[in-house]
mmCIF file of C-alpha atoms and ligand atoms in Angstrom:
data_model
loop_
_atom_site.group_PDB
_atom_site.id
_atom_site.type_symbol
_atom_site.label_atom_id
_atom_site.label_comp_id
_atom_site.label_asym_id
_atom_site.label_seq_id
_atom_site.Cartn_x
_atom_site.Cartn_y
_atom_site.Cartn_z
ATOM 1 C CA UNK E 202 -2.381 -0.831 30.039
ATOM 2 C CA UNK E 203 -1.748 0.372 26.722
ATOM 3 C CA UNK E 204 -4.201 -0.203 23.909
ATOM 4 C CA UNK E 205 -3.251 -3.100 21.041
ATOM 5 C CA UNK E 206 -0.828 -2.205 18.547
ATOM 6 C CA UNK E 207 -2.768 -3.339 15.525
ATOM 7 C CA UNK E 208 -3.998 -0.911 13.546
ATOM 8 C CA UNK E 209 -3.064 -0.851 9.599
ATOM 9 C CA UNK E 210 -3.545 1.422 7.221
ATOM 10 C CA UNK E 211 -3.821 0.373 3.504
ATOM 11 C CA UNK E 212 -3.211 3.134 1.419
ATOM 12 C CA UNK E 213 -3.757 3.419 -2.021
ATOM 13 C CA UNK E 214 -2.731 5.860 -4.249
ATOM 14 C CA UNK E 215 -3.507 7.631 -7.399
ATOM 15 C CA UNK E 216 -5.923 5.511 -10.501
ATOM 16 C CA UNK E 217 -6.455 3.012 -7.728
ATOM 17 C CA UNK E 218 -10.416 4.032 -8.032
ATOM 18 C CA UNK E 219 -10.390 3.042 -11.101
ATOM 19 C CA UNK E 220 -8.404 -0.663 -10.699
ATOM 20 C CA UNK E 221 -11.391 -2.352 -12.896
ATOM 21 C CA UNK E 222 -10.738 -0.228 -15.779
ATOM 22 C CA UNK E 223 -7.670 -1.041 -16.163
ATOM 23 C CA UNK E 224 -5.142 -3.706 -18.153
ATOM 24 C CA UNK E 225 -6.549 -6.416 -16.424
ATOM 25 C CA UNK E 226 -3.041 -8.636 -17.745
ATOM 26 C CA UNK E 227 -1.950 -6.638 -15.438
ATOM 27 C CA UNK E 228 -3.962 -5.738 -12.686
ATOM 28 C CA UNK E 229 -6.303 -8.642 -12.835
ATOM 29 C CA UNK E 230 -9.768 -6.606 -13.480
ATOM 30 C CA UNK E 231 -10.636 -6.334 -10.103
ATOM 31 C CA UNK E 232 -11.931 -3.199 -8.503
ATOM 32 C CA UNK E 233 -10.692 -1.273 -5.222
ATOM 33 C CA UNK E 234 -13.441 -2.234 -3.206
ATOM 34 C CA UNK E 235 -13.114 -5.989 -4.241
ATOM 35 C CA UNK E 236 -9.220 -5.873 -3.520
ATOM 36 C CA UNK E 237 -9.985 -3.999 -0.118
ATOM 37 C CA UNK E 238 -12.613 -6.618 0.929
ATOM 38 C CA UNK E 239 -10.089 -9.921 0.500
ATOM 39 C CA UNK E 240 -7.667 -7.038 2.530
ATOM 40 C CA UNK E 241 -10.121 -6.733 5.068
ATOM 41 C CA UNK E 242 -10.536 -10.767 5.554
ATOM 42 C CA UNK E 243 -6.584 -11.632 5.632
ATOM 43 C CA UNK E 244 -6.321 -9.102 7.903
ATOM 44 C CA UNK E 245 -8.816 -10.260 10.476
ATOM 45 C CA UNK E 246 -7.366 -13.285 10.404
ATOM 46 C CA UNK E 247 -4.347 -12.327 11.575
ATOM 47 C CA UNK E 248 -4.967 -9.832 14.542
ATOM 48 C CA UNK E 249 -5.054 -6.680 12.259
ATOM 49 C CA UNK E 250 -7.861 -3.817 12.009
ATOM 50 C CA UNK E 251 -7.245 -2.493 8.770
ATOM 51 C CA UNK E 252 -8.554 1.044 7.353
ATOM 52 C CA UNK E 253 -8.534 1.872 4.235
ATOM 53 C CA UNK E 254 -7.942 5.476 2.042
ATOM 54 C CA UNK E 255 -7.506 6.087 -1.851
ATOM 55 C CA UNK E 256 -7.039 9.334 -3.494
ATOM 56 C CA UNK E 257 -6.102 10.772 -6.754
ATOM 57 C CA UNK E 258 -4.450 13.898 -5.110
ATOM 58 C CA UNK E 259 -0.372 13.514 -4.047
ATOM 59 C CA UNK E 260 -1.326 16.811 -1.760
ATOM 60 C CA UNK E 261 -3.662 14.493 0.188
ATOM 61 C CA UNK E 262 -1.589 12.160 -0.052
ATOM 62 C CA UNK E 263 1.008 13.515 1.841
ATOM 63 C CA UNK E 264 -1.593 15.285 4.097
ATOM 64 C CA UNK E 265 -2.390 11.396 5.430
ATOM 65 C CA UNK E 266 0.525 10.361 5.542
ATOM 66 C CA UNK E 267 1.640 13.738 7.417
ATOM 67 C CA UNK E 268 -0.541 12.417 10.607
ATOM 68 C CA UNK E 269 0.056 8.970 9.938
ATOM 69 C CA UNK E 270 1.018 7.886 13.277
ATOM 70 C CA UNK E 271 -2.324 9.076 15.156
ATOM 71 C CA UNK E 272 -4.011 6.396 13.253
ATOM 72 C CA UNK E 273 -1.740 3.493 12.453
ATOM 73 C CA UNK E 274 0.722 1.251 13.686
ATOM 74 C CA UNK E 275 1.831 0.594 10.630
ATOM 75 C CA UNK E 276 0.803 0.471 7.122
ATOM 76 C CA UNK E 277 1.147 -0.935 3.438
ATOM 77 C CA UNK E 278 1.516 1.544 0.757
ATOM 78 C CA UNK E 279 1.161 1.096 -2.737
ATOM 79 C CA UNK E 280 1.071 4.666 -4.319
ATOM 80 C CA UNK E 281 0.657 3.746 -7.678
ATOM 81 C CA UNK E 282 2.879 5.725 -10.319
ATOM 82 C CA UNK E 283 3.778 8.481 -7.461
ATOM 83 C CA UNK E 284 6.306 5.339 -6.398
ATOM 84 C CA UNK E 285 8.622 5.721 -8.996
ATOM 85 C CA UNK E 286 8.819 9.350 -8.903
ATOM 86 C CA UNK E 287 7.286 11.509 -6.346
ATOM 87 C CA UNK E 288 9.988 12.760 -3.609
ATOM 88 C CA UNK E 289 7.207 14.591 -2.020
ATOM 89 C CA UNK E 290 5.285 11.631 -0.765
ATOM 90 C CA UNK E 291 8.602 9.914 0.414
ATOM 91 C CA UNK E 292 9.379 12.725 2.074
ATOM 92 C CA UNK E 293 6.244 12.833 3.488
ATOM 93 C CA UNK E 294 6.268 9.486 4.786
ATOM 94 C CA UNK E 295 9.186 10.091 6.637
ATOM 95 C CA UNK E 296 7.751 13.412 8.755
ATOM 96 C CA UNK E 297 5.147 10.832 10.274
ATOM 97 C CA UNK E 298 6.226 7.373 10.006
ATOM 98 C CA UNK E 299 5.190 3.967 11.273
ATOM 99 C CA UNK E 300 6.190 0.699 10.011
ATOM 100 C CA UNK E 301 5.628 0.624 6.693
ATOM 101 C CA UNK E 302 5.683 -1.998 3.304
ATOM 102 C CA UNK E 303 5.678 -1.176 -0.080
ATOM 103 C CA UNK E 304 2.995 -3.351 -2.109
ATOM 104 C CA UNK E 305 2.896 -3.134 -5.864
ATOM 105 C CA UNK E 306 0.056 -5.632 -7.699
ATOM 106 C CA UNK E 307 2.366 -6.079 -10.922
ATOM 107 C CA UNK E 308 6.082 -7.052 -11.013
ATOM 108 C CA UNK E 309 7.698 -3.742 -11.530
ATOM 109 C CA UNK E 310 11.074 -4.843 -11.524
ATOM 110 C CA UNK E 311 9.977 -6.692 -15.033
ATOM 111 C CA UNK E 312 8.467 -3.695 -16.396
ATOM 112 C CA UNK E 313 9.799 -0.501 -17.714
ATOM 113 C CA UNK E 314 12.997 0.457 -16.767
ATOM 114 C CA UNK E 315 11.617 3.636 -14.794
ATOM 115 C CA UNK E 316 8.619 1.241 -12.650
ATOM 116 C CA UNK E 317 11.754 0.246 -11.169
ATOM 117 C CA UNK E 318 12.521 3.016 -8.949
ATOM 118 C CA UNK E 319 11.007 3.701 -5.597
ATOM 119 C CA UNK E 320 10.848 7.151 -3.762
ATOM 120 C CA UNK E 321 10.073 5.016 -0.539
ATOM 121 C CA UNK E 322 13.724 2.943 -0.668
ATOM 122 C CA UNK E 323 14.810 3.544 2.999
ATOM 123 C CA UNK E 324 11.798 4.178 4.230
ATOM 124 C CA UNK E 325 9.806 0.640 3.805
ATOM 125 C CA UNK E 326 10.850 -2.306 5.621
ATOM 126 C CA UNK E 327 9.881 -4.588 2.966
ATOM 127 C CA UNK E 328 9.085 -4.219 -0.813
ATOM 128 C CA UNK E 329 6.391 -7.267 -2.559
ATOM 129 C CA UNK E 330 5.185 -7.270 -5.690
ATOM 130 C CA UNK E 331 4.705 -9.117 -8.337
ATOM 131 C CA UNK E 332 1.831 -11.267 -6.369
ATOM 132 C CA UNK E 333 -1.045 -9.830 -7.233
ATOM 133 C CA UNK E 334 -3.323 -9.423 -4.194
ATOM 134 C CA UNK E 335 -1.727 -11.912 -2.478
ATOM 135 C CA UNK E 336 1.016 -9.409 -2.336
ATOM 136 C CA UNK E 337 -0.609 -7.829 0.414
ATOM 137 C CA UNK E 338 -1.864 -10.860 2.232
ATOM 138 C CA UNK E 339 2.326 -11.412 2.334
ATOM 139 C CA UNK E 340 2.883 -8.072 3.247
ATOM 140 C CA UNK E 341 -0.131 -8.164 6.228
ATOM 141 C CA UNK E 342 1.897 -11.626 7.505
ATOM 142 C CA UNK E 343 5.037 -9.295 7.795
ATOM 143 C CA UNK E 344 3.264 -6.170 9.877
ATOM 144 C CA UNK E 345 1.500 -9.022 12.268
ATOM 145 C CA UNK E 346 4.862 -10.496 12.664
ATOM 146 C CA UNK E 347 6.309 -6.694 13.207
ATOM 147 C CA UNK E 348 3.147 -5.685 15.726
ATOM 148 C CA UNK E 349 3.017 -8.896 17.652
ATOM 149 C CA UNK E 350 -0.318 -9.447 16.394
ATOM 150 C CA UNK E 351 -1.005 -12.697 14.911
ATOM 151 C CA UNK E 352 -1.007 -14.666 18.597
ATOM 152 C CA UNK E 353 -3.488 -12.354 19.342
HETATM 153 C C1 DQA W 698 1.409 -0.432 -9.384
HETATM 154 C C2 DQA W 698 2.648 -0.368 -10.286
HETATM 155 C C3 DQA W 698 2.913 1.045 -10.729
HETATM 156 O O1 DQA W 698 4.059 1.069 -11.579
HETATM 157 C C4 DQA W 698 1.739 1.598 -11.489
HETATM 158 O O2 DQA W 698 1.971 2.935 -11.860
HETATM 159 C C5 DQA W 698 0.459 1.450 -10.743
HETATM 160 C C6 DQA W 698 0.209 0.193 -10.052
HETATM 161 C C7 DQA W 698 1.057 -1.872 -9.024
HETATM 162 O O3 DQA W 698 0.333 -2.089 -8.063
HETATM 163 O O4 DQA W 698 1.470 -2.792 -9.743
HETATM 164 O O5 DQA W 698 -0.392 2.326 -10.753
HETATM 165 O O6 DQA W 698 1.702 0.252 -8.185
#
């Protein structure tokens, strides 16, 4: 029998290690390691194993996401400023892909004009943001959904 499809990778990507230090209007103060910790508790309760990667580098980056598949089922992305204009991470998301939704913290369709645009339209089943963290509790309800995980 084959193994359970419930493996999720949260990927984060670049000024995400330093989510305390920033506008906290905006981001809410909290650090990585806080956000991935609530992460790690919706996810559990919801039939997901979640693992978790940051970096400020778009060539490892794309590296991860190049072997995506070998370690997730599917996965929430929220790459940070690379979203709105890095081709070579969407393009790299499509070499590899799995099931994938686009997380932002802050409401970038309210922003500047150029937070609007994603690299990864197409590519994402589902875009949330605007919700703060709970943007990815959403988005974790949508890949248990997708998987089949939640009824264990
Ligand atoms: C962000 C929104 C991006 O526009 C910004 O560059 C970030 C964070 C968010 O989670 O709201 O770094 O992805």
């Amino acid at each position: 029998m084959s193994r359970s499809q419930n493996r999720v990778a949260v990927l984060h990507g670049v000024n995400f290690d330093v989510l305390e230090r920033r506008d906290p209007e905006i981001y809410g103060g909290m650090s990585l390691s806080e956000l991935e910790y609530r992460i790690a508790g919706w996810a559990r309760e919801v039939g997901i194993e979640p693992t978790f990667y940051q970096t400020n580098s778009e060539a490892e980056f794309c590296g991860y996401l190049h072997r995506l598949s070998g370690s997730a089922d599917a996965a929430i992305i929220n790459a940070g400023a690379w979203t709105h204009y890095s081709y070579a991470i969407g393009d790299a998301l499509a070499v590899d892909p799995v099931p994938a939704i686009e997380v932002h913290l802050s409401d970038v369709e309210n922003r500047e004009d150029w937070r609007r645009v994603s690299v990864f339209n197409g590519l994402v089943e589902a875009r949330v943001c605007g919700k703060g963290p709970d943007g990815y509790r959403e988005a974790l309800g949508l890949i248990a959904t997708r998987l089949g995980t939640a009824g264990g």
